[in-house]
Short mmCIF file of C-alpha atoms and ligand atoms in Angstrom, two decimals:
data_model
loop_
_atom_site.label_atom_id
_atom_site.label_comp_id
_atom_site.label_asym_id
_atom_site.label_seq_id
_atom_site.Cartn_x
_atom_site.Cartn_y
_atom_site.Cartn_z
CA UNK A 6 0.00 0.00 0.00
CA UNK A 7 1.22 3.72 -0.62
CA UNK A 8 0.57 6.55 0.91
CA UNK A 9 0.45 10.34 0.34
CA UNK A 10 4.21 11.11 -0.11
CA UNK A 11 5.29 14.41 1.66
CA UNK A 12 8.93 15.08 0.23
CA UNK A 13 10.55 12.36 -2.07
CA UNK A 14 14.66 13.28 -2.86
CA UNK A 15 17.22 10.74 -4.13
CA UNK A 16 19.19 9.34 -7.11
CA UNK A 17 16.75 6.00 -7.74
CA UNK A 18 19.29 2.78 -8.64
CA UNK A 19 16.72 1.82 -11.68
CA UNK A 20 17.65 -2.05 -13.27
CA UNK A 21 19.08 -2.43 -16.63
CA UNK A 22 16.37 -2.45 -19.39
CA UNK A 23 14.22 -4.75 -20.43
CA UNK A 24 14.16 -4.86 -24.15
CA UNK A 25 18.04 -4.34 -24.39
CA UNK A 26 18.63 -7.16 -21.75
CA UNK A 27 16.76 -10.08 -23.67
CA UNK A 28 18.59 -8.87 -27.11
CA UNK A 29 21.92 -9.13 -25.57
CA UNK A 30 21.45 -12.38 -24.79
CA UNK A 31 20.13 -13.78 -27.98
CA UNK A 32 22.79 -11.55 -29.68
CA UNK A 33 25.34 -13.32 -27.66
CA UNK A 34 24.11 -16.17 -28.01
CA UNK A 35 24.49 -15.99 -31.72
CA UNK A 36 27.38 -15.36 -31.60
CA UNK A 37 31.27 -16.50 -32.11
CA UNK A 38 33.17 -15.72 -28.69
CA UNK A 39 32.36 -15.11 -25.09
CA UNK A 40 30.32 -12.21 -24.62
CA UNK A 41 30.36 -9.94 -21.25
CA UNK A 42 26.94 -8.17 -20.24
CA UNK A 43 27.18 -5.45 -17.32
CA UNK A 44 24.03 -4.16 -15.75
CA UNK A 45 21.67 -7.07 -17.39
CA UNK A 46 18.65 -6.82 -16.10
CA UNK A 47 17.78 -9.52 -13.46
CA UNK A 48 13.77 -9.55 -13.70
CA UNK A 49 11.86 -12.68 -14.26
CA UNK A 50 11.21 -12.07 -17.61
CA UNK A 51 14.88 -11.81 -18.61
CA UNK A 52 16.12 -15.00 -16.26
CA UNK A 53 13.21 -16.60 -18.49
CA UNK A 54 15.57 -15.68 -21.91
CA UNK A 55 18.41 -16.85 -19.90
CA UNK A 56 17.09 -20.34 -19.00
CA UNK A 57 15.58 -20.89 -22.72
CA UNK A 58 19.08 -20.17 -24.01
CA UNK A 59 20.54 -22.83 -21.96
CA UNK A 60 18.25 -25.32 -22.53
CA UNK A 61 18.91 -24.50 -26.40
CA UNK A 62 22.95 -25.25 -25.79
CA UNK A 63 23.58 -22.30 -24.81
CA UNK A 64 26.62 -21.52 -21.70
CA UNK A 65 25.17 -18.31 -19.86
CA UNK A 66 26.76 -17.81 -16.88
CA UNK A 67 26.07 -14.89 -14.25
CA UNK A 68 29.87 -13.99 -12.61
CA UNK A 69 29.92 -12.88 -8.43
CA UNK A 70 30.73 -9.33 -9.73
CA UNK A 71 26.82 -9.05 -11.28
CA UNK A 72 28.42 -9.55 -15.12
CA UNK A 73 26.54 -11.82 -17.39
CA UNK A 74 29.03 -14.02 -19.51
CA UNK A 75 27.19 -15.82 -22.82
CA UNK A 76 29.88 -18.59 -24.87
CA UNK A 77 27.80 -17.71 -28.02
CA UNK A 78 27.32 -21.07 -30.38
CA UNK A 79 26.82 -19.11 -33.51
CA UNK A 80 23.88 -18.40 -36.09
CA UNK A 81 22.15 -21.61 -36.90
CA UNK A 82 24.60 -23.58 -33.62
CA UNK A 83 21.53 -23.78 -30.77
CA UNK A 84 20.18 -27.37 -30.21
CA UNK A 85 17.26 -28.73 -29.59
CA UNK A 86 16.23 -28.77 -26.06
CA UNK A 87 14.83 -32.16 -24.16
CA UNK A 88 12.41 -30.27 -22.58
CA UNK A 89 9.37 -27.03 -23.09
CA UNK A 90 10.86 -23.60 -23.10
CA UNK A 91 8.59 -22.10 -20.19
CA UNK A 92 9.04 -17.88 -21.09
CA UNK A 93 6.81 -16.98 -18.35
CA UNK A 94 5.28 -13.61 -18.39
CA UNK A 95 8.18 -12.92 -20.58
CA UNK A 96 6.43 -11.87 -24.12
CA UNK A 97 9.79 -10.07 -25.80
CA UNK A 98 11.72 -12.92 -24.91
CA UNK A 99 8.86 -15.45 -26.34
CA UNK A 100 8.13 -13.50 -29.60
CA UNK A 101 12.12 -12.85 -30.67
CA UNK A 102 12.71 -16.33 -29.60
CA UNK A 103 10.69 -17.79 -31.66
CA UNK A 104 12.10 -15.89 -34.58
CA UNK A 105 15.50 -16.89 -34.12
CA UNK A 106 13.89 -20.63 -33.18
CA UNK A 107 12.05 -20.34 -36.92
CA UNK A 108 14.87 -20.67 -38.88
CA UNK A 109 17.31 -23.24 -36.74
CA UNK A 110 15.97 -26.96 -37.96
CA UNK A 111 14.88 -27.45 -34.87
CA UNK A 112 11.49 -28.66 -32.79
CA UNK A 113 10.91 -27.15 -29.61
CA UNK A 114 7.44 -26.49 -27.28
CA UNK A 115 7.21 -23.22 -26.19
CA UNK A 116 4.30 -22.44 -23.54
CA UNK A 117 4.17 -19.03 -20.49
CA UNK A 118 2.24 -18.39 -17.67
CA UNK A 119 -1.60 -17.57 -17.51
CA UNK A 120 -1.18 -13.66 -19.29
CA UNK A 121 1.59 -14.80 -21.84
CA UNK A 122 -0.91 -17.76 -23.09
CA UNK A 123 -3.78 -15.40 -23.72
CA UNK A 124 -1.43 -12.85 -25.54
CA UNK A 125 -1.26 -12.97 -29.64
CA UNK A 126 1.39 -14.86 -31.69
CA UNK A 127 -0.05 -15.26 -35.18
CA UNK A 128 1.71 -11.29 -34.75
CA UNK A 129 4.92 -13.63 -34.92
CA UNK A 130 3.96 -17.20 -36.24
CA UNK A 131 2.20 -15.34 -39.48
CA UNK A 132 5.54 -14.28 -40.84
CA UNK A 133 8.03 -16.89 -39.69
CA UNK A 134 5.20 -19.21 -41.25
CA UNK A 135 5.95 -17.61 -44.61
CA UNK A 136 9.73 -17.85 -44.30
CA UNK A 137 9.14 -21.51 -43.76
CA UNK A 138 8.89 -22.54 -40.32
CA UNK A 139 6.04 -24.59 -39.15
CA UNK A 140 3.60 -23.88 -36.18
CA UNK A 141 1.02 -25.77 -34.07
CA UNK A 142 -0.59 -23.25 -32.02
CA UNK A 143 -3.42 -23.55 -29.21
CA UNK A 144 -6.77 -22.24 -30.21
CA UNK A 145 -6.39 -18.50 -30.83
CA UNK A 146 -2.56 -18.68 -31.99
CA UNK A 147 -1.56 -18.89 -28.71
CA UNK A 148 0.77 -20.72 -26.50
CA UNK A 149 1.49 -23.50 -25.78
CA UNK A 150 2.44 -24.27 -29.15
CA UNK A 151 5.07 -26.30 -31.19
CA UNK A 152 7.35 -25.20 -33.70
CA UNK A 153 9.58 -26.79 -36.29
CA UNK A 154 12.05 -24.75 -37.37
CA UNK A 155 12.90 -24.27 -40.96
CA UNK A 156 15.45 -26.84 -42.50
CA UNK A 157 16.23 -23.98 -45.28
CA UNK A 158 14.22 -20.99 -44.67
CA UNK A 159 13.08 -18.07 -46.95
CA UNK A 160 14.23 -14.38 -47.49
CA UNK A 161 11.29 -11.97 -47.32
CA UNK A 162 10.13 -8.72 -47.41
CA UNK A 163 7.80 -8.28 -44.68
CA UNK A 164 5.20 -4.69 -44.16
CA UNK A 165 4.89 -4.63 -40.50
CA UNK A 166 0.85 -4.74 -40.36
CA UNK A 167 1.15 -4.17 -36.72
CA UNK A 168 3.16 -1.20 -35.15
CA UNK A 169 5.16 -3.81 -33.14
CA UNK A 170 9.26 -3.87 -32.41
CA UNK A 171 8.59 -7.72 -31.05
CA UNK A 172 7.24 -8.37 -34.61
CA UNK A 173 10.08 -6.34 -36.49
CA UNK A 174 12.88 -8.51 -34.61
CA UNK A 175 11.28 -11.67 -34.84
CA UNK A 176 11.79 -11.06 -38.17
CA UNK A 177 15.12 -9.67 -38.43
CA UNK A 178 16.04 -12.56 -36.28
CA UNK A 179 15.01 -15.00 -38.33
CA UNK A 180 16.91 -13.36 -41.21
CA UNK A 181 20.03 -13.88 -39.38
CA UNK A 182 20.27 -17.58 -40.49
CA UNK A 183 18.46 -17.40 -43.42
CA UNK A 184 20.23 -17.25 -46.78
CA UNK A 185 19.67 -13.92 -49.43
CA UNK A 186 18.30 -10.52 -46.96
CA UNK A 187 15.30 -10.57 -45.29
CA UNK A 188 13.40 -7.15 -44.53
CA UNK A 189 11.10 -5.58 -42.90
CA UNK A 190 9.13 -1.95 -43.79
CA UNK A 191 7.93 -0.26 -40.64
CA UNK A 192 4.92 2.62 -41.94
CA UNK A 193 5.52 3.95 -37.86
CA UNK A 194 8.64 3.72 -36.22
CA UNK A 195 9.18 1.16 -33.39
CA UNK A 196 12.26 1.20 -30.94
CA UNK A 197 15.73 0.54 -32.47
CA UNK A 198 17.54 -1.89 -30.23
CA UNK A 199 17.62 -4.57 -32.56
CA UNK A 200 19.22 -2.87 -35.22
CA UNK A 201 21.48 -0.72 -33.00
CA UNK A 202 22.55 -4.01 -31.06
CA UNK A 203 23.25 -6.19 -34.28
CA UNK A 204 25.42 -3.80 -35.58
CA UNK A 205 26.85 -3.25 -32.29
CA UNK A 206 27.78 -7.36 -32.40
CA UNK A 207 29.14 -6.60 -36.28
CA UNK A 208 26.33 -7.16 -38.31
CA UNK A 209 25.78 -5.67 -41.07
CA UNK A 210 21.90 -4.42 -40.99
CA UNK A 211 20.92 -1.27 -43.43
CA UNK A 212 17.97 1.14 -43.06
CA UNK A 213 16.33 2.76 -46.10
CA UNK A 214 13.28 5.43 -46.32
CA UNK A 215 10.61 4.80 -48.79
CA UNK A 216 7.27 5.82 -49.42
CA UNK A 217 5.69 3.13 -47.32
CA UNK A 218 8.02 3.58 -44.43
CA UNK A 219 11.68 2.55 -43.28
CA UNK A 220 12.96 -0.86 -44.71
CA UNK A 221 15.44 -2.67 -42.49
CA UNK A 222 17.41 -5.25 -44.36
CA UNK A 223 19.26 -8.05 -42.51
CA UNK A 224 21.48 -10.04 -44.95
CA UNK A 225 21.98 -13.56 -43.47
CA UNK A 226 24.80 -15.98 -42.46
CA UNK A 227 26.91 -13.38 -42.20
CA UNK A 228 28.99 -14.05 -38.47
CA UNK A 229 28.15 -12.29 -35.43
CA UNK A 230 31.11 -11.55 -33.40
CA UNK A 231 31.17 -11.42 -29.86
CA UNK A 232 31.42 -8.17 -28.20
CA UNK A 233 30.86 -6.59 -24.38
CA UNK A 234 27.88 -4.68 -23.85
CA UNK A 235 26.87 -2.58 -20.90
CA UNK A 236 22.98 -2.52 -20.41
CA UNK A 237 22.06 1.24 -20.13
CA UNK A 238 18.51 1.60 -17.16
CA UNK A 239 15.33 1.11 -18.53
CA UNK A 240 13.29 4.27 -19.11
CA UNK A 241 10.14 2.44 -18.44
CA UNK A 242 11.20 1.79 -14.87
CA UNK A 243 12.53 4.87 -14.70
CA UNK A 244 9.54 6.43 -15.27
CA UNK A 245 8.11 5.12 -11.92
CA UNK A 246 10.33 7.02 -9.62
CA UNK A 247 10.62 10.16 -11.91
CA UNK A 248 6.55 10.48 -11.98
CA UNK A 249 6.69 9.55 -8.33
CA UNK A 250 8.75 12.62 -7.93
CA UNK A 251 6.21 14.84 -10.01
CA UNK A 252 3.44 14.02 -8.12
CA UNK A 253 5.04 14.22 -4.53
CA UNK A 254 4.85 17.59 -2.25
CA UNK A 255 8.44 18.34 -2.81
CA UNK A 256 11.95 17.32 -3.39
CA UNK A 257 13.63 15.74 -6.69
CA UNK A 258 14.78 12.28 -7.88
CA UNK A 259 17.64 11.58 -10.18
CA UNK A 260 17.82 8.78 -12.19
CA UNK A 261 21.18 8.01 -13.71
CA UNK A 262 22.30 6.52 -17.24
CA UNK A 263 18.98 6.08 -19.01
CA UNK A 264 18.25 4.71 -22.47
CA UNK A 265 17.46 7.26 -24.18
CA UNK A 266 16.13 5.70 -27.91
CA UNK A 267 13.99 8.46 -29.55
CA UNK A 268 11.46 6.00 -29.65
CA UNK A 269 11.16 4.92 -25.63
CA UNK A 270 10.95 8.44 -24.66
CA UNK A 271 7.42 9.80 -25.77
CA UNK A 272 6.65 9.73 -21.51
CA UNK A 273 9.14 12.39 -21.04
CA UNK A 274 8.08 14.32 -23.87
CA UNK A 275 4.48 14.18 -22.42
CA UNK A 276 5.26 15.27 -19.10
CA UNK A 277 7.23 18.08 -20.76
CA UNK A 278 3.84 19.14 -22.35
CA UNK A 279 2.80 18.61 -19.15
CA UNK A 280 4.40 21.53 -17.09
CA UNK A 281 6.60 18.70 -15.45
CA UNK A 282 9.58 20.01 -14.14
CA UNK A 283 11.87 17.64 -15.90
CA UNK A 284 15.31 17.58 -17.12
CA UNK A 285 17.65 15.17 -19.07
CA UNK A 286 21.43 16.14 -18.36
CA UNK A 287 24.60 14.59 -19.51
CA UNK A 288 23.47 12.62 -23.08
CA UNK A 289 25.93 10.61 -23.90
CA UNK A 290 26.49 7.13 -25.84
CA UNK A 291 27.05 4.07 -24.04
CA UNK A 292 26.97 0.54 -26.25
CA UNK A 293 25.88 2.45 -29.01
CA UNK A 294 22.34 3.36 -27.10
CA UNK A 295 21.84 6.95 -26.45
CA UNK A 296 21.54 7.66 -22.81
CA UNK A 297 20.80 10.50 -20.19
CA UNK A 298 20.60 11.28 -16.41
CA UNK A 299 17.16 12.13 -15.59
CA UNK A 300 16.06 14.61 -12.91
CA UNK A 301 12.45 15.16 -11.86
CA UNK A 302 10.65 17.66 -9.02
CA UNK A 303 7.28 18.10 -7.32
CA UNK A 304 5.44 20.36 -9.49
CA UNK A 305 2.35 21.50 -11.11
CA UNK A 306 1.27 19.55 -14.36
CA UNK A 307 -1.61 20.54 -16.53
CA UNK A 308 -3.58 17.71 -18.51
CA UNK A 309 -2.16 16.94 -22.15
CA UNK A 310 -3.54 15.29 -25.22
CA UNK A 311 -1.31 12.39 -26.09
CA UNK A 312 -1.80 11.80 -29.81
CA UNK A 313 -1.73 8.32 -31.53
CA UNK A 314 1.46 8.74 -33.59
CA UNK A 315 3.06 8.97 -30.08
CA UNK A 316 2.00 5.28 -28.96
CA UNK A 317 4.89 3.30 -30.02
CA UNK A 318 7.57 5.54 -28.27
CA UNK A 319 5.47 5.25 -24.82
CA UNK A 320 3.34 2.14 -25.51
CA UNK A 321 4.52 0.73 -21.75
CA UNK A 322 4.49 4.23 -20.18
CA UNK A 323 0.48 4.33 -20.03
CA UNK A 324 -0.29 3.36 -17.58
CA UNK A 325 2.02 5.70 -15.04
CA UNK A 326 1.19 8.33 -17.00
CA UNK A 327 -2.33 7.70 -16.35
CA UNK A 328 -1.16 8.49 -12.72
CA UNK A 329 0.28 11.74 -13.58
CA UNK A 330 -3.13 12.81 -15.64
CA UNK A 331 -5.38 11.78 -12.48
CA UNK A 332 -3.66 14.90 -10.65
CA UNK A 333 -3.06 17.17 -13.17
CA UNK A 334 -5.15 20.64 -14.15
CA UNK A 335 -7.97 19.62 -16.68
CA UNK A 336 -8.99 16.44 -18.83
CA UNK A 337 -5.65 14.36 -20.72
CA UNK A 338 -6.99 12.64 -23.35
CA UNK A 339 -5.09 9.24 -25.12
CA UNK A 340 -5.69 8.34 -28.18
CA UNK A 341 -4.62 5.02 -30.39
CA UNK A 342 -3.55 3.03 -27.36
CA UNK A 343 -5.39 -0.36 -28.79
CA UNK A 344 -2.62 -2.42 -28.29
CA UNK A 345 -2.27 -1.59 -24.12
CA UNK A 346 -5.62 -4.23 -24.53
CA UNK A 347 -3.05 -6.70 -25.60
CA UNK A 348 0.15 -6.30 -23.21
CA UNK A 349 0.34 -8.59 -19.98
CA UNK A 350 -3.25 -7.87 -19.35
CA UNK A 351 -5.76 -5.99 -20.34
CA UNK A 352 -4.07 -2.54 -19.15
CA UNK A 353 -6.71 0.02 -20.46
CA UNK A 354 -9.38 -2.04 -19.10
CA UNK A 355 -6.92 -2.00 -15.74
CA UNK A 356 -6.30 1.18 -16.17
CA UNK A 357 -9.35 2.34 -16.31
CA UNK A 358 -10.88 -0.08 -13.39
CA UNK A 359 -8.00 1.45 -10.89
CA UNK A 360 -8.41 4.85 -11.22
CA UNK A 361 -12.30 4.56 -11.04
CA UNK A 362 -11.12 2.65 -7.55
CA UNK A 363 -9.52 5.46 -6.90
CA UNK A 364 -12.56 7.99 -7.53
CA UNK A 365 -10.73 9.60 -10.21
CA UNK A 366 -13.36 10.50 -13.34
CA UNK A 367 -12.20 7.74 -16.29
CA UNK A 368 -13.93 7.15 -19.65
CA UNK A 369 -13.09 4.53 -21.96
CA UNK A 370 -13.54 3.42 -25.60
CA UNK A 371 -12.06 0.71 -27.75
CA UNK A 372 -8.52 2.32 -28.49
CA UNK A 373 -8.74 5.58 -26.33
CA UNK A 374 -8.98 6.99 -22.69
CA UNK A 375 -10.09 10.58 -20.61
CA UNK A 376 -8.81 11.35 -17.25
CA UNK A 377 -10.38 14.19 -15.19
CA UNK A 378 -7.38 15.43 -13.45
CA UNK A 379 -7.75 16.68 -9.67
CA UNK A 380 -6.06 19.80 -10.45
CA UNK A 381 -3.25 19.20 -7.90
CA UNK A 382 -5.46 17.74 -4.84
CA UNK A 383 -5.25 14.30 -3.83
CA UNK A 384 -6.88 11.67 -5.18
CA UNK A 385 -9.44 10.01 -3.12
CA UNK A 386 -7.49 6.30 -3.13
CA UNK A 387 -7.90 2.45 -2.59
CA UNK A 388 -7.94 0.96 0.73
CA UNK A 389 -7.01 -2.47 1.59
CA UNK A 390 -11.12 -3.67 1.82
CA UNK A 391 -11.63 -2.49 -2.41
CA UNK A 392 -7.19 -2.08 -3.38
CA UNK A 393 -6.81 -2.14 -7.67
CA UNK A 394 -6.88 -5.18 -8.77
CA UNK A 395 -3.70 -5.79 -10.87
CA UNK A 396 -4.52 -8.07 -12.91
CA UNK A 397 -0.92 -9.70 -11.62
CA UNK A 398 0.33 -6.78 -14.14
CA UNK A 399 4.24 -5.46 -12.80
CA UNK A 400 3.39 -2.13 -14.58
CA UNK A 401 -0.05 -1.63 -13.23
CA UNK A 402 0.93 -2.84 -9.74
CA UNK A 403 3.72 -0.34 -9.62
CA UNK A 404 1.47 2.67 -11.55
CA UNK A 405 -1.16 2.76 -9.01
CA UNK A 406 1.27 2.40 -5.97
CA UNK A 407 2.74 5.52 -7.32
CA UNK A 408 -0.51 7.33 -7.58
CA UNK A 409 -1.09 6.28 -4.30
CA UNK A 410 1.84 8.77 -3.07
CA UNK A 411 -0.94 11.50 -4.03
CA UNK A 412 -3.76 10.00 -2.59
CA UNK A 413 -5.80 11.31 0.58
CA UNK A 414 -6.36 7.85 1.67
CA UNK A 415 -3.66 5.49 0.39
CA UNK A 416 -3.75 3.16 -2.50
CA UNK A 417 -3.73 -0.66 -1.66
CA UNK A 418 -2.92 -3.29 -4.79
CA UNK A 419 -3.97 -7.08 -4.72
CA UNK A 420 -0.69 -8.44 -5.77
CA UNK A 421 2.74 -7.11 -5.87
CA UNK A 422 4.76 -10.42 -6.52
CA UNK A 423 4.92 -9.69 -10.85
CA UNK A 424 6.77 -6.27 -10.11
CA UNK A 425 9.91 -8.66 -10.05
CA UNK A 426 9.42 -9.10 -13.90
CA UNK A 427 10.83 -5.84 -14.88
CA UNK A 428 11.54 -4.00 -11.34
CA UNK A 429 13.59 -6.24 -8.55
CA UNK A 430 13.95 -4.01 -5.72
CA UNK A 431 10.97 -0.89 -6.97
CA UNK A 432 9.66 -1.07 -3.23
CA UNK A 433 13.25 -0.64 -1.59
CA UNK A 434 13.96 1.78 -3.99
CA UNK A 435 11.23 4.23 -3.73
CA UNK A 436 11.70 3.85 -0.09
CA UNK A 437 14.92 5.06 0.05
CA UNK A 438 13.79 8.17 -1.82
CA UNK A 439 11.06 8.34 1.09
CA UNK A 440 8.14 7.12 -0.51
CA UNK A 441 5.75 5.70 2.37
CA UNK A 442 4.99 2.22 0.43
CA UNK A 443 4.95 -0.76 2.32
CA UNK A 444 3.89 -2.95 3.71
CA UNK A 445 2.38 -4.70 0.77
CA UNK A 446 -1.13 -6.78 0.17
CA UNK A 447 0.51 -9.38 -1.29
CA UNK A 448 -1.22 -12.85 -2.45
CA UNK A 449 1.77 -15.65 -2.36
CA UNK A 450 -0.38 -18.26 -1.68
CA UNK A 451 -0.31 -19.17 -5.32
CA UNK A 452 2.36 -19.16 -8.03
CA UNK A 453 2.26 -15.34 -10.17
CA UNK A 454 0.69 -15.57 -13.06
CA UNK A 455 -1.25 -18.84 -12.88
CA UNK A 456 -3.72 -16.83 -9.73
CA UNK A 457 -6.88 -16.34 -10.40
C1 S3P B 20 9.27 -4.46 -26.69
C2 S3P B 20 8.35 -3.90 -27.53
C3 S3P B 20 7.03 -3.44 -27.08
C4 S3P B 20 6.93 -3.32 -25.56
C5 S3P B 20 7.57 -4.48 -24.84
C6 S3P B 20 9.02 -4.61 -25.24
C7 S3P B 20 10.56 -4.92 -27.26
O1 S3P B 20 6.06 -4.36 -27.54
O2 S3P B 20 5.58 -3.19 -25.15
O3 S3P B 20 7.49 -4.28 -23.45
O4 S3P B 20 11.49 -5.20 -26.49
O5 S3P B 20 10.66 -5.01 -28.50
P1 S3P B 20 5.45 -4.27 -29.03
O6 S3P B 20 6.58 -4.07 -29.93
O7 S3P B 20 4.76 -5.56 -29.29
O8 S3P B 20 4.52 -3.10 -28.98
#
């Protein structure tokens, strides 16, 4: 439960990011040589990439000074594993898996918990089916499901019909041991790990503007040399302390050495529209990622209309921002946010159900969302007897304990145990900034993701 922070001050210790952790690990996995990871993300969702890639042949070690070390095996080298490759709630590392997975002449079961098994992978199995690999998917294209990987797959050109960067590097994955170039033409721009990181382990990958959008070509068999990466902090969790810091009475929170890709930052260039009194300091490059330190206060925000063409750059950051919105002066309005419907639950639905909780004005249509803000007074809240259900979602579960911090009456949430997916340590951490969270309604009678 959180309550109604007074002054929050700190630098926040935020975990390595997400995205970027599970692609350095298939990257070095791929590859020829040892490769050394600092700051990899330790979540559940990216120990689930690290387990998968074992039980595909894979050595991943973690060292005692916190360094990952992965003895890559080389494109087309991973072998087939004796038993199912259980992702979790992991749905990066189960989409790109299975493109890399597509084109090794392999069979393997992949299957999740209860929220990866009701999220979409025709997205992923559609394409890969068309380069060659074969699927047998549970009703719905969904997990559990089989596939045989292509014996010789087939180049393609591939027009993203989904805004996705899951679907784009499934794709580009599988192009990495398939003969001739495989592309992909994105008509919206979707993060640029993939391509950043394969060049960064010596691929060759090129990017050309057309009319319908950008291509990205891979060519394929070309060798993947190992090569050291440090994992910049995830601006997603980032986001949690920094907003925290908005909404609190006073103080600021720095956040150090955030990745900064153009298209993961469309939060911070909301809550600039926003009045926020935010700052980015000392850009720099680190791995080839553009990254920041990030420095936040209490302040005033005024509501903002988040247009559609922003999604992709903020697509995880909804839902915190939707914290932000509940305080600010006037009605925030978000529009083309469809695809929060399919994340690790339903978070506009979630979204919508916490803050109404919370006695904060919502309304809600198929792909868009209104906040009444409070106009800098505390929300009403969510005590312990009716706390926002969670859906055993990490990023609503950590959204709603931050707008608990401006809350008259506290904000409880049913479950806290999924925060570990992307955010080890969020409750320790916005602790030590002196956020009043804790102690937590926490269900651990049953395993996460398989509750009710
Ligand atoms: C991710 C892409 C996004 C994002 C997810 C991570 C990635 O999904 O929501 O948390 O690492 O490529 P989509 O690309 O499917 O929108």
């Amino acid at each position: 439960m959180a309550q109604r922070a007074g002054t929050l001050d700190g630098v926040a210790v935020v975990p390595g990011d997400k995205s970027i952790s599970h692609r350095a690990l298939m990257l070095g996995a791929l590859a020829i040589g040892r490769t050394r990871v600092t700051g990899l993300l330790e979540g559940a969702d990216v120990l689930a990439t690290a387990g998968a890639l074992r039980r595909l042949g894979v050595p991943v070690d973690r060292q005692r000074d916190g360094a990952w070390i992965i003895d890559g095996v080389g494109v087309g080298g991973l072998s087939e594993p004796d038993t199912v490759l259980d992702m979790g709630n992991a749905g990066t590392a189960a989409r790109l898996l299975l493109g890399i997975l597509s084109s090794h002449d392999l069979r393997v079961v992949m299957t999740g918990d209860a929220s990866l098994r009701r999220r979409p992978m025709a997205r992923v199995t559609e394409p890969l089916s068309q380069m060659g690999a074969r699927f047998d998917c549970a009703a719905g294209g969904r997990l559990p499901l089989t596939v045989w990987g292509a014996r010789a797959s087939t180049p393609m050109v591939y027009a993203l019909p989904v805004v996705s960067a899951q679907v784009k590097s499934a794709v580009l994955f599988a192009g990495l041991n398939t003969m001739g170039e495989t592309s992909v033409i994105e008509a919206s721009p979707t993060r640029g790990h993939t391509v950043r990181m394969m060049r960064h382990f010596g691929c060759t990958v090129t990017t050309a503007r057309g009319r319908a959008g950008t291509r990205v070509t891979v060519r394929g068999w070309q060798e993947i040399s190992a090569a050291d990466f440090s994992v910049p902090a995830d601006p997603s969790s980032a986001a949690f302390p920094l907003v925290a810091s908005l909404l609190a009475g006073s103080g600021a929170v720095t956040v150090r050495g955030v990745c900064l890709d153009p298209l993961r930052t469309g939060l911070y260039d909301t809550l600039a529209e926003m009045g926020a009194n935010l700052s980015i300091e000392n850009r720099r490059e680190v791995s080839g990622e553009p990254v920041g330190d990030l420095v936040a206060g209490a302040g005033a925000l005024k509501a903002v209309a988040v247009p559609a063409t922003r999604a992709a750059s903020m697509i995880d950051e909804y839902p915190v921002l939707a914290a932000a919105a509940a305080v600010a002066n006037g009605t925030s309005r978000f529009d083309g946010i469809g695809e929060l419907r399919v994340k690790e639950s339903d978070r506009l639905a979630a979204v919508a159900d916490g803050l109404a909780r919370c006695g904060v004005p919502v309304r809600t249509g198929d792909d868009w969302m209104e906040i009444d803000g409070s106009g800098g007074r505390p929300v009403a809240g969510a005590g312990p007897d009716n706390p926002v259900a969670t859906l055993h979602d990490h990023r609503i579960a950590m959204s709603f304990l931050v707008l608990g911090l401006a809350s008259r009456d506290g904000v409880a949430v049913d479950d806290t145990a999924m925060i570990g997916t992307s955010f080890p340590g969020f409750v320790p951490t916005m602790q030590s900034l002196g956020a009043p969270i804790g102690p937590l309604t926490d269900r651990k009678d049953q395993p996460p993701g398989d509750r009710p």
